[in-house]
Structure formats: C-alpha cells, structure tokens
PDB file of C-alpha atoms in Angstrom:
ATOM      1  CA  MET A 936      18.822  -1.250  26.259  1.00 82.00           C
ATOM      2  CA  TYR A 937      17.700  -3.653  29.174  1.00 87.00           C
ATOM      3  CA  PRO A 938      18.500  -7.239  29.380  1.00 90.00           C
ATOM      4  CA  GLU A 939      15.612  -9.154  28.054  1.00 92.00           C
ATOM      5  CA  TYR A 940      15.094 -11.251  31.335  1.00 92.00           C
ATOM      6  CA  MET A 941      14.419  -8.200  33.122  1.00 91.00           C
ATOM      7  CA  VAL A 942      11.608  -6.855  30.721  1.00 93.00           C
ATOM      8  CA  ALA A 943       9.944 -10.222  29.970  1.00 95.00           C
ATOM      9  CA  PRO A 944       7.602 -10.083  33.091  1.00 95.00           C
ATOM     10  CA  ILE A 945       7.058  -6.416  32.184  1.00 95.00           C
ATOM     11  CA  ARG A 946       5.970  -7.167  28.896  1.00 95.00           C
ATOM     12  CA  GLU A 947       3.844 -10.144  29.878  1.00 96.00           C
ATOM     13  CA  ASP A 948       1.975  -7.890  32.280  1.00 96.00           C
ATOM     14  CA  LEU A 949       0.305  -6.559  29.188  1.00 97.00           C
ATOM     15  CA  THR A 950       0.475  -9.308  26.706  1.00 97.00           C
ATOM     16  CA  SER A 951      -1.282 -11.608  29.088  1.00 97.00           C
ATOM     17  CA  ALA A 952      -4.020  -8.872  29.170  1.00 96.00           C
ATOM     18  CA  GLY A 953      -4.432  -9.199  25.440  1.00 97.00           C
ATOM     19  CA  PHE A 954      -2.083  -6.623  24.233  1.00 98.00           C
ATOM     20  CA  GLU A 955       0.081  -7.620  21.062  1.00 98.00           C
ATOM     21  CA  GLN A 956       3.926  -6.950  21.575  1.00 98.00           C
ATOM     22  CA  LEU A 957       5.191  -4.877  18.470  1.00 98.00           C
ATOM     23  CA  MET A 958       8.705  -5.554  17.540  1.00 97.00           C
ATOM     24  CA  THR A 959       9.304  -3.855  14.475  1.00 98.00           C
ATOM     25  CA  PRO A 960       8.398  -0.629  12.704  1.00 98.00           C
ATOM     26  CA  GLU A 961       6.617  -2.556   9.934  1.00 98.00           C
ATOM     27  CA  GLU A 962       4.593  -4.154  12.845  1.00 98.00           C
ATOM     28  CA  VAL A 963       3.677  -0.881  14.332  1.00 98.00           C
ATOM     29  CA  GLU A 964       2.704   0.662  10.972  1.00 98.00           C
ATOM     30  CA  GLN A 965       0.479  -1.899  10.134  1.00 97.00           C
ATOM     31  CA  ALA A 966      -1.290  -1.875  13.636  1.00 98.00           C
ATOM     32  CA  VAL A 967      -1.755   1.711  13.502  1.00 97.00           C
ATOM     33  CA  LYS A 968      -3.262   1.660  10.122  1.00 95.00           C
ATOM     34  CA  THR A 969      -5.928  -0.887  11.165  1.00 93.00           C
ATOM     35  CA  GLU A 970      -9.484  -0.063  10.453  1.00 95.00           C
ATOM     36  CA  GLY A 971     -11.289   0.908  13.695  1.00 97.00           C
ATOM     37  CA  THR A 972      -9.616   1.922  17.050  1.00 98.00           C
ATOM     38  CA  VAL A 973      -6.125   0.922  18.098  1.00 98.00           C
ATOM     39  CA  LEU A 974      -4.797   1.510  21.672  1.00 98.00           C
ATOM     40  CA  LEU A 975      -1.061   1.494  21.719  1.00 98.00           C
ATOM     41  CA  ALA A 976       0.825   1.724  24.997  1.00 98.00           C
ATOM     42  CA  VAL A 977       4.329   2.677  25.170  1.00 98.00           C
ATOM     43  CA  ASN A 978       5.588   0.458  28.020  1.00 96.00           C
ATOM     44  CA  SER A 979       8.394   1.170  30.371  1.00 94.00           C
ATOM     45  CA  VAL A 980      10.314  -0.120  33.375  1.00 92.00           C
ATOM     46  CA  CYS A 981       9.651   2.991  35.354  1.00 89.00           C
ATOM     47  CA  GLY A 982       7.666   2.886  38.501  1.00 89.00           C
ATOM     48  CA  CYS A 983       4.642   4.932  37.081  1.00 91.00           C
ATOM     49  CA  ALA A 984       4.308   2.327  34.490  1.00 91.00           C
ATOM     50  CA  ALA A 985       4.071  -0.433  37.069  1.00 93.00           C
ATOM     51  CA  SER A 986       1.783   1.348  39.384  1.00 94.00           C
ATOM     52  CA  LYS A 987      -0.590   3.287  37.237  1.00 96.00           C
ATOM     53  CA  ALA A 988      -0.173   2.962  33.381  1.00 97.00           C
ATOM     54  CA  ARG A 989      -0.275  -0.892  33.104  1.00 97.00           C
ATOM     55  CA  PRO A 990      -2.880  -1.383  35.993  1.00 97.00           C
ATOM     56  CA  ALA A 991      -5.220   1.493  34.182  1.00 98.00           C
ATOM     57  CA  LEU A 992      -4.858  -0.157  30.937  1.00 98.00           C
ATOM     58  CA  LYS A 993      -5.911  -3.324  31.979  1.00 98.00           C
ATOM     59  CA  MET A 994      -8.651  -2.156  34.113  1.00 97.00           C
ATOM     60  CA  ALA A 995     -10.183   0.158  31.491  1.00 98.00           C
ATOM     61  CA  VAL A 996      -9.948  -2.495  28.895  1.00 97.00           C
ATOM     62  CA  ALA A 997     -11.792  -5.033  31.253  1.00 97.00           C
ATOM     63  CA  ALA A 998     -14.475  -2.576  32.562  1.00 95.00           C
ATOM     64  CA  ALA A 999     -15.295  -0.762  29.342  1.00 94.00           C
ATOM     65  CA  ASP A1000     -18.530  -1.328  27.276  1.00 94.00           C
ATOM     66  CA  LYS A1001     -16.891  -0.092  24.149  1.00 95.00           C
ATOM     67  CA  LYS A1002     -13.291  -1.258  23.516  1.00 96.00           C
ATOM     68  CA  PRO A1003     -10.688  -0.775  20.993  1.00 98.00           C
ATOM     69  CA  VAL A1004     -10.560  -3.271  18.139  1.00 96.00           C
ATOM     70  CA  LYS A1005      -6.768  -3.765  18.552  1.00 97.00           C
ATOM     71  CA  LEU A1006      -4.417  -3.482  21.592  1.00 98.00           C
ATOM     72  CA  VAL A1007      -0.736  -3.215  20.931  1.00 98.00           C
ATOM     73  CA  THR A1008       2.257  -2.321  22.826  1.00 98.00           C
ATOM     74  CA  VAL A1009       5.944  -1.220  22.463  1.00 98.00           C
ATOM     75  CA  PHE A1010       8.539  -1.001  25.022  1.00 97.00           C
ATOM     76  CA  ALA A1011      10.703   1.869  25.542  1.00 95.00           C
ATOM     77  CA  GLY A1012      14.384   1.106  25.872  1.00 91.00           C
ATOM     78  CA  MET A1013      14.210  -1.947  23.845  1.00 95.00           C
ATOM     79  CA  GLU A1014      12.937  -2.195  20.104  1.00 93.00           C
ATOM     80  CA  GLN A1015      14.173   1.318  19.523  1.00 95.00           C
ATOM     81  CA  ASP A1016      13.022   1.304  15.847  1.00 97.00           C
ATOM     82  CA  ALA A1017       9.427   0.086  16.655  1.00 98.00           C
ATOM     83  CA  VAL A1018       9.284   2.531  19.543  1.00 97.00           C
ATOM     84  CA  ALA A1019      10.491   5.559  16.980  1.00 97.00           C
ATOM     85  CA  LYS A1020       7.815   4.562  14.541  1.00 98.00           C
ATOM     86  CA  ALA A1021       5.090   4.506  17.213  1.00 98.00           C
ATOM     87  CA  ARG A1022       6.480   7.908  18.318  1.00 97.00           C
ATOM     88  CA  GLU A1023       6.283   9.353  14.804  1.00 97.00           C
ATOM     89  CA  HIS A1024       2.378   8.454  14.752  1.00 98.00           C
ATOM     90  CA  MET A1025       1.963  10.102  18.182  1.00 97.00           C
ATOM     91  CA  LEU A1026       3.349  13.734  16.880  1.00 96.00           C
ATOM     92  CA  PRO A1027       2.957  16.368  17.790  1.00 96.00           C
ATOM     93  CA  TYR A1028       3.314  14.920  21.317  1.00 96.00           C
ATOM     94  CA  PRO A1029       6.915  14.703  22.582  1.00 96.00           C
ATOM     95  CA  PRO A1030       8.189  11.203  23.329  1.00 95.00           C
ATOM     96  CA  SER A1031       7.379   9.977  26.731  1.00 93.00           C
ATOM     97  CA  SER A1032       7.044   6.688  28.401  1.00 94.00           C
ATOM     98  CA  PRO A1033       4.857   5.350  29.661  1.00 96.00           C
ATOM     99  CA  SER A1034       2.323   6.894  27.244  1.00 97.00           C
ATOM    100  CA  ILE A1035      -0.921   5.795  25.729  1.00 98.00           C
ATOM    101  CA  ALA A1036      -2.378   6.570  22.252  1.00 98.00           C
ATOM    102  CA  LEU A1037      -5.552   5.735  20.972  1.00 98.00           C
ATOM    103  CA  PHE A1038      -5.925   5.759  17.081  1.00 98.00           C
ATOM    104  CA  LYS A1039      -9.047   5.569  14.834  1.00 98.00           C
ATOM    105  CA  ASP A1040      -8.861   4.576  11.156  1.00 97.00           C
ATOM    106  CA  GLY A1041      -5.056   5.385  11.387  1.00 96.00           C
ATOM    107  CA  GLU A1042      -5.259   9.007  12.973  1.00 97.00           C
ATOM    108  CA  LEU A1043      -4.492   9.889  16.647  1.00 98.00           C
ATOM    109  CA  VAL A1044      -7.465  10.827  18.518  1.00 98.00           C
ATOM    110  CA  HIS A1045      -6.513  10.620  22.039  1.00 98.00           C
ATOM    111  CA  MET A1046      -3.077  10.885  24.000  1.00 98.00           C
ATOM    112  CA  ILE A1047      -2.229  10.258  27.669  1.00 97.00           C
ATOM    113  CA  GLU A1048       1.473  11.372  28.207  1.00 96.00           C
ATOM    114  CA  ARG A1049       3.782  10.445  30.912  1.00 95.00           C
ATOM    115  CA  TYR A1050       2.739  13.595  33.100  1.00 94.00           C
ATOM    116  CA  HIS A1051      -0.802  12.627  32.750  1.00 94.00           C
ATOM    117  CA  ILE A1052       0.002   9.171  34.343  1.00 96.00           C
ATOM    118  CA  GLU A1053       2.737   9.748  37.018  1.00 93.00           C
ATOM    119  CA  GLY A1054       0.888  12.687  38.669  1.00 86.00           C
ATOM    120  CA  ASN A1055      -2.431  11.368  38.552  1.00 93.00           C
ATOM    121  CA  GLU A1056      -4.664   8.753  40.562  1.00 95.00           C
ATOM    122  CA  LEU A1057      -5.116   5.460  39.021  1.00 95.00           C
ATOM    123  CA  HIS A1058      -9.017   5.716  38.869  1.00 96.00           C
ATOM    124  CA  ARG A1059      -8.729   8.941  36.935  1.00 97.00           C
ATOM    125  CA  ILE A1060      -6.372   7.432  34.325  1.00 97.00           C
ATOM    126  CA  VAL A1061      -9.002   4.511  34.018  1.00 97.00           C
ATOM    127  CA  ASP A1062     -11.926   7.142  33.670  1.00 97.00           C
ATOM    128  CA  ASN A1063      -9.986   9.070  30.935  1.00 97.00           C
ATOM    129  CA  LEU A1064      -9.444   5.952  29.011  1.00 98.00           C
ATOM    130  CA  LYS A1065     -12.812   4.647  29.262  1.00 97.00           C
ATOM    131  CA  GLY A1066     -14.340   8.206  28.434  1.00 97.00           C
ATOM    132  CA  ALA A1067     -11.919   7.872  25.177  1.00 98.00           C
ATOM    133  CA  PHE A1068     -13.305   4.530  24.444  1.00 98.00           C
ATOM    134  CA  ASP A1069     -16.768   5.683  24.771  1.00 97.00           C
ATOM    135  CA  ALA A1070     -16.095   8.639  22.236  1.00 97.00           C
ATOM    136  CA  TYR A1071     -14.254   6.938  19.737  1.00 97.00           C
ATOM    137  CA  CYS A1072     -14.872   3.180  20.026  1.00 96.00           C
TER     138      CYS A1072
END
C-alpha cells in the first residue's frame, strides 16, 4: 500500500472529474449493479495511468454525446478488498492496472486492459471509450 498523501492527488484527478471513489467491496457491488451503464476505472500510480488512462477517461467523458450513468474508480495498491471485488466483475480478464471497464445493467460489456493503454496513443484510447459509450450508453 502507498501512503495516502501520495495517492490523494492521483485520486483527485478522477474525483474532480466526476468519478466516485469506491472504498469497499460493498460500494463496488452496488455501483456495478446500477441500472444502465457504469464506467469503472482501476486507477494506479504508474506512468501510463498518469499520461494516458486518466487523461483519456476525462477527455472521453467530456467529449462524448452519450455517457455512462455512473463514473466510479478504485485504486490499485490501496483499498485491496474493493479492487478485488472490482476485478471479480472484470473476469475473465486478468488483473491489470490501470484498466477501464464498462458495465451495462451489471454485465461487463467493454474492457480496456493495461496493454491497450500503455502501448497506445491517447487519442485512440479516447476514441475507444467514445465508441463504447456510443454502443452501450
């Protein structure tokens, strides 16, 4: 686990953009089971989260005509039980952080894994998310 003072500004990067920080497995379960679409981001301290995942999330949500009903995030390396619960809902995809999942009516419908983030250009991640929003929201 990281010291909270270190992750606080990283959490705020998404919470200031409208994402709800989930701290417990119960909060994750309730959020994922929301009717409609839920965008869940597994946040991280790594460089690709800072340079690509978080900016892409914020840009896609800001620019999309269709948007998820709920925006939520968990933080890898911190609230381990909440992250584990989120990853249960992301199966069969292996755990990765950062990662981004879109749920519709409690079912996983779109997944962006770390390798889609770190080896990709920012605009492609944004376009990927906007395409998923158009398809499912």
